[in-house]
PDB file of C-alpha atoms and ligand atoms in Angstrom:
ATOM      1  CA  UNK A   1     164.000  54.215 118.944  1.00 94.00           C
ATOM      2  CA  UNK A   2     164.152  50.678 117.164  1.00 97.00           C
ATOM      3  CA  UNK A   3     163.264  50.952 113.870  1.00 98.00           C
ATOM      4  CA  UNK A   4     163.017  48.844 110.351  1.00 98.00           C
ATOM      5  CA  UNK A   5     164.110  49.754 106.914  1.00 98.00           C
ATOM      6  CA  UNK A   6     161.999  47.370 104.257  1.00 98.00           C
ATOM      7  CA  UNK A   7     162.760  48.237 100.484  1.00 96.00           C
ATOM      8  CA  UNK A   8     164.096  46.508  97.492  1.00 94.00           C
ATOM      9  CA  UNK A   9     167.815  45.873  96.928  1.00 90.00           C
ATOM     10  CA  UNK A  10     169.212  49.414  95.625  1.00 87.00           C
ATOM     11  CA  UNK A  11     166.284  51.252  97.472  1.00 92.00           C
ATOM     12  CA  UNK A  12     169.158  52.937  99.672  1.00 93.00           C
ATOM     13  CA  UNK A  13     168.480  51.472 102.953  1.00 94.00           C
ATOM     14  CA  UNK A  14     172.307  51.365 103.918  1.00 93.00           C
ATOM     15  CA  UNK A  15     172.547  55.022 103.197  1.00 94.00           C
ATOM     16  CA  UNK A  16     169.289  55.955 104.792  1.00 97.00           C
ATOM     17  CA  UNK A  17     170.453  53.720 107.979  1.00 96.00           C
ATOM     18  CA  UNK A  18     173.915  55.687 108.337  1.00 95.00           C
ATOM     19  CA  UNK A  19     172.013  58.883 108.223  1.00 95.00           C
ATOM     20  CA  UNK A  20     169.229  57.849 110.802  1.00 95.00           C
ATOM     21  CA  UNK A  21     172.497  56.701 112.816  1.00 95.00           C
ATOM     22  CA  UNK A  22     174.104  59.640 113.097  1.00 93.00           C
ATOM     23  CA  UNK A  23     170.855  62.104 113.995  1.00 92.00           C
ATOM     24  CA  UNK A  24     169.625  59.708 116.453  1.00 92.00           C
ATOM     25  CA  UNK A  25     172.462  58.006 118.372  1.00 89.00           C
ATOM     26  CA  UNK A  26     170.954  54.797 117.373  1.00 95.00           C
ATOM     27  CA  UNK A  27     172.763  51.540 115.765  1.00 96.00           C
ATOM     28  CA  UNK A  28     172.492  50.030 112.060  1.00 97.00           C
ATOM     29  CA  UNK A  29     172.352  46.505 112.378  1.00 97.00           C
ATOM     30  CA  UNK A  30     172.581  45.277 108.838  1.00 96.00           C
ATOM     31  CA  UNK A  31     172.345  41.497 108.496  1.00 97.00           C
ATOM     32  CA  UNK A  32     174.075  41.792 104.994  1.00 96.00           C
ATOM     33  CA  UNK A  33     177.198  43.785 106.574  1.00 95.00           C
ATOM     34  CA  UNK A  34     176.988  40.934 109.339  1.00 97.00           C
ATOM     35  CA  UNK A  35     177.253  37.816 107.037  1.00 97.00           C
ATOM     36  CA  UNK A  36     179.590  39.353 104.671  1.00 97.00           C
ATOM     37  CA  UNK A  37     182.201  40.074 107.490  1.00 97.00           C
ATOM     38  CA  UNK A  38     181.550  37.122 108.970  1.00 97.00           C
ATOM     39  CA  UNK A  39     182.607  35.391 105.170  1.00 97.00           C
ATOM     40  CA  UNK A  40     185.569  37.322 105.166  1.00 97.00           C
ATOM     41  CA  UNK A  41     186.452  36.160 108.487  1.00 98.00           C
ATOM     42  CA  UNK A  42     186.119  32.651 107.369  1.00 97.00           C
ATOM     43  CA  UNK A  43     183.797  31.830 110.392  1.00 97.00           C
ATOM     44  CA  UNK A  44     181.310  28.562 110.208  1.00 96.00           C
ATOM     45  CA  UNK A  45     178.469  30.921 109.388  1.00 96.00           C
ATOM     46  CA  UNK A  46     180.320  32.696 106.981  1.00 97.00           C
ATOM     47  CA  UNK A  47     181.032  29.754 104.897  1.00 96.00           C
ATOM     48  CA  UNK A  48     177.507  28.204 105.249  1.00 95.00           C
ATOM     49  CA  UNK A  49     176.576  31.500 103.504  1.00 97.00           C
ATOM     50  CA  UNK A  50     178.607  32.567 100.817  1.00 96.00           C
ATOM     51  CA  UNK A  51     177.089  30.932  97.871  1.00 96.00           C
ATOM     52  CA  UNK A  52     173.961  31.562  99.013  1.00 97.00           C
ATOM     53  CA  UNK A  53     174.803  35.399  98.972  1.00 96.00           C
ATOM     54  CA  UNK A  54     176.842  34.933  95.724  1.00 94.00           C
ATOM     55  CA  UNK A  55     173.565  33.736  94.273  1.00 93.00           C
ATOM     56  CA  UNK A  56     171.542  36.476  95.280  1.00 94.00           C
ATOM     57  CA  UNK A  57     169.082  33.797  97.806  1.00 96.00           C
ATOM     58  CA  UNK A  58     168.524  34.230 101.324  1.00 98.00           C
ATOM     59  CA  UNK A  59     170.220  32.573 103.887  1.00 98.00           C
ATOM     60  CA  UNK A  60     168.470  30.412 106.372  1.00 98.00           C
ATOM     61  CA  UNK A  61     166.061  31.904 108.571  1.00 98.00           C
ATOM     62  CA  UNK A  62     167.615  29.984 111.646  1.00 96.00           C
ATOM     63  CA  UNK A  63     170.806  31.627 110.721  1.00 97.00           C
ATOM     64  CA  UNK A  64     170.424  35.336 110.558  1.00 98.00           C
ATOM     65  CA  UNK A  65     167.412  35.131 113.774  1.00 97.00           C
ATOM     66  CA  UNK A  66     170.520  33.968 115.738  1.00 96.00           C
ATOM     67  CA  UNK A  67     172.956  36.531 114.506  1.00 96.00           C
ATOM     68  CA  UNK A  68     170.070  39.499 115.367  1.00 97.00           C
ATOM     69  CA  UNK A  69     169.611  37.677 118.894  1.00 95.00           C
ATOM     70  CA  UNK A  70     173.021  38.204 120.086  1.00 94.00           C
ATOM     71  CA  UNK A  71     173.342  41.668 118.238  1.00 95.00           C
ATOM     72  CA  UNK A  72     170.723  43.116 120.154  1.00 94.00           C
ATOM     73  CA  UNK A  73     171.873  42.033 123.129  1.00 91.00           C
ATOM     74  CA  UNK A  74     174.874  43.872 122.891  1.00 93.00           C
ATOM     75  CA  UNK A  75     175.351  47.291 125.549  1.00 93.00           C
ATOM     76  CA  UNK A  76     175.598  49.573 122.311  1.00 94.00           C
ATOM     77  CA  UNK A  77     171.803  48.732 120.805  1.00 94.00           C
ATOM     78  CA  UNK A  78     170.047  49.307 123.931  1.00 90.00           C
ATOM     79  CA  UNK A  79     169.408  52.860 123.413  1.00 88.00           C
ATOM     80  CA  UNK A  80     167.499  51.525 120.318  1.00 95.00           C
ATOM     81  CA  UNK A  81     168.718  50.216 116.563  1.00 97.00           C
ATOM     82  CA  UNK A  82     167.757  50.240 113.219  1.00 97.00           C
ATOM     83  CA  UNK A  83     167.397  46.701 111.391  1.00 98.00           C
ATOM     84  CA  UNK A  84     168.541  46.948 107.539  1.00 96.00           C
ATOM     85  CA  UNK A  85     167.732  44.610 105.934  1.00 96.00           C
ATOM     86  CA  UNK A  86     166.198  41.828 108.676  1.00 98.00           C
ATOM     87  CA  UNK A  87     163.702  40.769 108.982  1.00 98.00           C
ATOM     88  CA  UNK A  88     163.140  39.069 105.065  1.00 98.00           C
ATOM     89  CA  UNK A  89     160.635  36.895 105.738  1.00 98.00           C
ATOM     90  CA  UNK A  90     157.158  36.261 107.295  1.00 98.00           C
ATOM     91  CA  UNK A  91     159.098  33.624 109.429  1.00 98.00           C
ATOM     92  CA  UNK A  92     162.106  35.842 110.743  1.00 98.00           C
ATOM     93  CA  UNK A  93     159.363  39.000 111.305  1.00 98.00           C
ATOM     94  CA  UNK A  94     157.637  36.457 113.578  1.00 98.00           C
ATOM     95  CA  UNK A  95     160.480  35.184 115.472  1.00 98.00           C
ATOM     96  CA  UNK A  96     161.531  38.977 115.376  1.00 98.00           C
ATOM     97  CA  UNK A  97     158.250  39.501 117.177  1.00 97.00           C
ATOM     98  CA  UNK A  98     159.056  36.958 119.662  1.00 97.00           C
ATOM     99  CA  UNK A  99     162.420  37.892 120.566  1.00 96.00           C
ATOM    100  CA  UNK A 100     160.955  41.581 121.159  1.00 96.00           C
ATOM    101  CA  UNK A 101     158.143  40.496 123.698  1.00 96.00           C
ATOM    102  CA  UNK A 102     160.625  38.553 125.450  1.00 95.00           C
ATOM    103  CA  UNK A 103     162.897  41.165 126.256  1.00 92.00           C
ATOM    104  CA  UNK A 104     160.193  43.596 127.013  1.00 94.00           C
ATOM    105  CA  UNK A 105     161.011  45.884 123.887  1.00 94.00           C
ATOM    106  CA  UNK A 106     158.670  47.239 120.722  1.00 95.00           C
ATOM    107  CA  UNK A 107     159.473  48.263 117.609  1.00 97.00           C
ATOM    108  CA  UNK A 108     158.415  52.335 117.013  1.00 96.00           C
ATOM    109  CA  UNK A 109     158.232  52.420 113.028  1.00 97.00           C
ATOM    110  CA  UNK A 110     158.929  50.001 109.931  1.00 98.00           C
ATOM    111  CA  UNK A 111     159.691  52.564 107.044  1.00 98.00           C
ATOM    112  CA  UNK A 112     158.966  51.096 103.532  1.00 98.00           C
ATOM    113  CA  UNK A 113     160.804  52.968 101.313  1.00 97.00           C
ATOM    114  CA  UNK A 114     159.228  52.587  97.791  1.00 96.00           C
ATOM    115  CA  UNK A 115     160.722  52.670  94.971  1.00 94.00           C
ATOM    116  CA  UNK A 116     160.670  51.488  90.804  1.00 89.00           C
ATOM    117  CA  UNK A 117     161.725  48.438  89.872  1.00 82.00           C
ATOM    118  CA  UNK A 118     163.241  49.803  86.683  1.00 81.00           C
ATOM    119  CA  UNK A 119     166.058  52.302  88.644  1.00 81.00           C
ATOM    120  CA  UNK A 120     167.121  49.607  90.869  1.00 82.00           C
ATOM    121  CA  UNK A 121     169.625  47.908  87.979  1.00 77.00           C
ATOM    122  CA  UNK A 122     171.433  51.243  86.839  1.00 78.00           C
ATOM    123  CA  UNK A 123     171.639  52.327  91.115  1.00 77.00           C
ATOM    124  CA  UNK A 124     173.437  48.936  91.964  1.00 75.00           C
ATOM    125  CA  UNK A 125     175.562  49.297  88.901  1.00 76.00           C
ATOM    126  CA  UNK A 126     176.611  52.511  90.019  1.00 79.00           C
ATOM    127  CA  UNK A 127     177.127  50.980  93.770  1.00 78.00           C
ATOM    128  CA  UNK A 128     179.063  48.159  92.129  1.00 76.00           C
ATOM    129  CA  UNK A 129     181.615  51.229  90.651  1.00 79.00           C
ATOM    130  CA  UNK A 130     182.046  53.238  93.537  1.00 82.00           C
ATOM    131  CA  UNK A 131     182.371  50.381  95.929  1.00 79.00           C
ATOM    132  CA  UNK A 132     185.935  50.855  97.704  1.00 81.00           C
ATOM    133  CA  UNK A 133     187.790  47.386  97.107  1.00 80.00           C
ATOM    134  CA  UNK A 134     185.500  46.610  94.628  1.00 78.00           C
ATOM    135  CA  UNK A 135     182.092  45.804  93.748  1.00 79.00           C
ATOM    136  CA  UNK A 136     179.749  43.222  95.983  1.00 78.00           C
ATOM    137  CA  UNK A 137     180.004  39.613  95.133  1.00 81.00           C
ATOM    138  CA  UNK A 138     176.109  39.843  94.572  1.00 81.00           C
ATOM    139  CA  UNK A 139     176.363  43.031  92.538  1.00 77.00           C
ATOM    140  CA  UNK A 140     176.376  41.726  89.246  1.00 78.00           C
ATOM    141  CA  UNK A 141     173.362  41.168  86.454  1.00 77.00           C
ATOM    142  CA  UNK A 142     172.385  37.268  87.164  1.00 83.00           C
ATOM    143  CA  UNK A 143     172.245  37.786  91.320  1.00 86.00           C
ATOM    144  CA  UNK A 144     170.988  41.578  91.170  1.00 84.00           C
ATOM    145  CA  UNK A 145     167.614  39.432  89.225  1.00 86.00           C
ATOM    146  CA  UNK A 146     167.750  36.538  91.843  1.00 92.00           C
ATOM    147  CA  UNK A 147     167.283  38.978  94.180  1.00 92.00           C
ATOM    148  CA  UNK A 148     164.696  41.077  93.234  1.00 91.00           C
ATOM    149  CA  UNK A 149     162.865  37.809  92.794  1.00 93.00           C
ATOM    150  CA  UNK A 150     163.340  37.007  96.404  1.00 96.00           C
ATOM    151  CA  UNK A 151     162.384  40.397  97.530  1.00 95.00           C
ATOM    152  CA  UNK A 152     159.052  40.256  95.086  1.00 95.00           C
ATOM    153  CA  UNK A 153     158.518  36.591  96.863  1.00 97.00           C
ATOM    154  CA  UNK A 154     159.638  36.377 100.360  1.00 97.00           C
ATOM    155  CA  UNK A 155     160.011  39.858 101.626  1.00 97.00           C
ATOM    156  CA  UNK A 156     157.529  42.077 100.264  1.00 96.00           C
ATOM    157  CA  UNK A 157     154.642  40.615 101.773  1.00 97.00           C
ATOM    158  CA  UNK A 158     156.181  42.025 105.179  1.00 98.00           C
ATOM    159  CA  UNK A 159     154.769  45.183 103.665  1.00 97.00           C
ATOM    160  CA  UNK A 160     150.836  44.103 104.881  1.00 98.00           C
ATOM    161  CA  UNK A 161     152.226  41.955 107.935  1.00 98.00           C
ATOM    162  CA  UNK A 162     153.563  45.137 109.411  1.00 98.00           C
ATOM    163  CA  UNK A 163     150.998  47.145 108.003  1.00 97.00           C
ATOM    164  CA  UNK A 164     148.725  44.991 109.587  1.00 97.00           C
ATOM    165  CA  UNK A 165     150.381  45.842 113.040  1.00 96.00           C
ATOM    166  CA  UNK A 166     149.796  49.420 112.024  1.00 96.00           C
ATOM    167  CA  UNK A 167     153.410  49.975 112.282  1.00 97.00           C
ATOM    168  CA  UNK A 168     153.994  50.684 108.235  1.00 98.00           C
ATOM    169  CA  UNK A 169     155.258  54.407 107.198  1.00 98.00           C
ATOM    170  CA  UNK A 170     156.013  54.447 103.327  1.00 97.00           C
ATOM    171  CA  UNK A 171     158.249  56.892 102.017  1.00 97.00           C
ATOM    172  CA  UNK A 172     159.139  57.600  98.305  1.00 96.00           C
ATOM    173  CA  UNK A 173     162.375  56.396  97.586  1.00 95.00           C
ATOM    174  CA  UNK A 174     162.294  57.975  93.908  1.00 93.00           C
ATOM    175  CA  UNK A 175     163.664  61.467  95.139  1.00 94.00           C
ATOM    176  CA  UNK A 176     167.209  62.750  96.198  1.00 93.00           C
ATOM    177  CA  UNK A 177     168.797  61.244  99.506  1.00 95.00           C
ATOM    178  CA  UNK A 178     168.110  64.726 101.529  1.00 96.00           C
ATOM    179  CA  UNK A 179     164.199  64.585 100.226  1.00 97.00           C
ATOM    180  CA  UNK A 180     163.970  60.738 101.693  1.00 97.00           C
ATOM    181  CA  UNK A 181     165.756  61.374 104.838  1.00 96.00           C
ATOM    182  CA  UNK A 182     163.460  64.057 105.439  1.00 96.00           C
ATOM    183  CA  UNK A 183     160.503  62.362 104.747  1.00 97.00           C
ATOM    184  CA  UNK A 184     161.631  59.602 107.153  1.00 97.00           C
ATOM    185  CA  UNK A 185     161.680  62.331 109.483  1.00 96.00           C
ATOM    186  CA  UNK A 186     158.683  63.388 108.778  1.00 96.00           C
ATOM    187  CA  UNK A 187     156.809  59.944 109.005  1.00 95.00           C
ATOM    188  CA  UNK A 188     158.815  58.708 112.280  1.00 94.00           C
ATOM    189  CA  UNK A 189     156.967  62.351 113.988  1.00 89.00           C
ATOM    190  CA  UNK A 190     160.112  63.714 115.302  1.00 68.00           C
ATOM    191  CA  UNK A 191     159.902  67.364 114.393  1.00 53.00           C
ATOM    192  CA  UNK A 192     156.639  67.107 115.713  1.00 47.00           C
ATOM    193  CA  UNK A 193     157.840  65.784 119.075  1.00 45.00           C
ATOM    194  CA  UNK A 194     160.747  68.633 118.995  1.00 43.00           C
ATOM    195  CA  UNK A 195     158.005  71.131 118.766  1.00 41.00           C
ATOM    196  CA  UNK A 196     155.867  69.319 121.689  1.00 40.00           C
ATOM    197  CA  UNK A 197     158.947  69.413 123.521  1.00 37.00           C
TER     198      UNK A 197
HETATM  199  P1  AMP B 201     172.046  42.918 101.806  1.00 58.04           P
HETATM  200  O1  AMP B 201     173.370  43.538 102.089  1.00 58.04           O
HETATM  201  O2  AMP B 201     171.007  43.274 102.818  1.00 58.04           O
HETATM  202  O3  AMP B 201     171.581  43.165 100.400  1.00 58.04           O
HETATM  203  O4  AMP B 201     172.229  41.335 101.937  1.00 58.04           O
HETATM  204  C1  AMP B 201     173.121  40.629 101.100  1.00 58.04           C
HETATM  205  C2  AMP B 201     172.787  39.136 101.111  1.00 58.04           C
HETATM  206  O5  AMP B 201     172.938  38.615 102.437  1.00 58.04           O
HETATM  207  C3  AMP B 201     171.357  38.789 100.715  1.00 58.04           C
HETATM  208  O6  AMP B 201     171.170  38.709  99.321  1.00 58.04           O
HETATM  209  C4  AMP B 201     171.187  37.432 101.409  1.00 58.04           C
HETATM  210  O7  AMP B 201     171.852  36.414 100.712  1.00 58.04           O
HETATM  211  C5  AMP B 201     171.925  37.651 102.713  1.00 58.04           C
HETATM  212  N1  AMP B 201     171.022  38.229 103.749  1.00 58.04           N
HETATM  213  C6  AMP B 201     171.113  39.447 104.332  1.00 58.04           C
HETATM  214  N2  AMP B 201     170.141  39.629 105.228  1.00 58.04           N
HETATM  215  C7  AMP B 201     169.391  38.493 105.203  1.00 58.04           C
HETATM  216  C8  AMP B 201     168.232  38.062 105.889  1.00 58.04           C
HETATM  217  N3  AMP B 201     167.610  38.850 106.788  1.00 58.04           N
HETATM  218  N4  AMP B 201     167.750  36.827 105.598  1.00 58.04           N
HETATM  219  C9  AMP B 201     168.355  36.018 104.725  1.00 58.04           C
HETATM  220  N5  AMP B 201     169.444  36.364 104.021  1.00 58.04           N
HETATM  221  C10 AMP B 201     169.967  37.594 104.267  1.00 58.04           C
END
């Protein structure tokens, strides 16, 4: 199964990955875990994007399409992966595209999940707390706004691109975790196929 996760920052696509991870034997390939390891490493990437994170913009889409292209390569995402937080723009959902019909491969689902603007402040604030080390470089007031800007700008109109493809599922990312992971469920069919056998 190869999957996206599209939502806001704070909808709880990290959480919604791990879970969709462990039922399905699939990988989370999180661009944002990527680039912040690779800034801790202190690789050439990772210093080309550490302000840019700090800041709460996105980091060239050269960049992170390059990072994807060797992750999925890898033996451990052939069974299929889950993209959190990639693509973020029209431009990386079209190379995205690209890099699929080369290698043969197509995406099953893109799951929106939805939520209001207004809870995503107080949820990232709570992240920020309960973040072991510490909170995020990017979890603080003046980037949490940058990027919600961003995500209004560059990366919500992949809502209609994908829905376009007719690949769009939208779940409501207002309710508990264990109501959205079952709705994911739900929309990606696979009781249904369980029951087909
Ligand atoms: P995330 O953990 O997904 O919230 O990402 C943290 C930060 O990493 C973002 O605010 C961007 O600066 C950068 N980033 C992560 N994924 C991407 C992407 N697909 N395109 C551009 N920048 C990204």
């Amino acid at each position: 199964m190869r999957l996206i996760l599209l939502g806001p920052p704070g909808a709880g696509k990290g959480t919604q990955a791990q879970r969709l991870v462990e039922r399905h034997e699939i990988v989370q390939l999180s661009t944002g875990d990527m680039l912040r390891a690779a800034v801790a490493a202190g690789t050439e990437i990772g210093l080309k994007a550490k302000a840019i994170m700090d800041a709460g913009e996105l980091v060239p889409d050269d960049i992170v399409v390059g990072i994807i292209r060797d992750r999925i390569e890898k033996a451990d995402a052939r069974k299929g992966f889950i993209l959190d937080g990639f693509p973020r723009t029209v431009g990386q959902a079209e190379a995205l595209d690209r890099m699929l019909k080369e290698k043969g491969l197509k995406l099953d689902a893109v799951i929106e999940i939805r939520v209001d603007e207004g809870i995503l402040l107080s949820r990232i604030e709570k992240r920020a707390g309960e973040t072991p080390g510490g909170p995020r470089a990017d979890d603080n007031a003046e980037a949490l706004k940058k990027r919600l800007e961003v995500y209004k700008q560059q990366t919500a109109p992949l809502v209609d691109y994908f829905r376009s493809k007719g690949l769009l599922k939208t779940v409501d990312g207002m309710k508990g975790i264990e109501e959205v992971s079952r709705s994911i469920e739900d929309a990606l069919g696979v009781g249904n196929a369980a029951a087909k056998g």
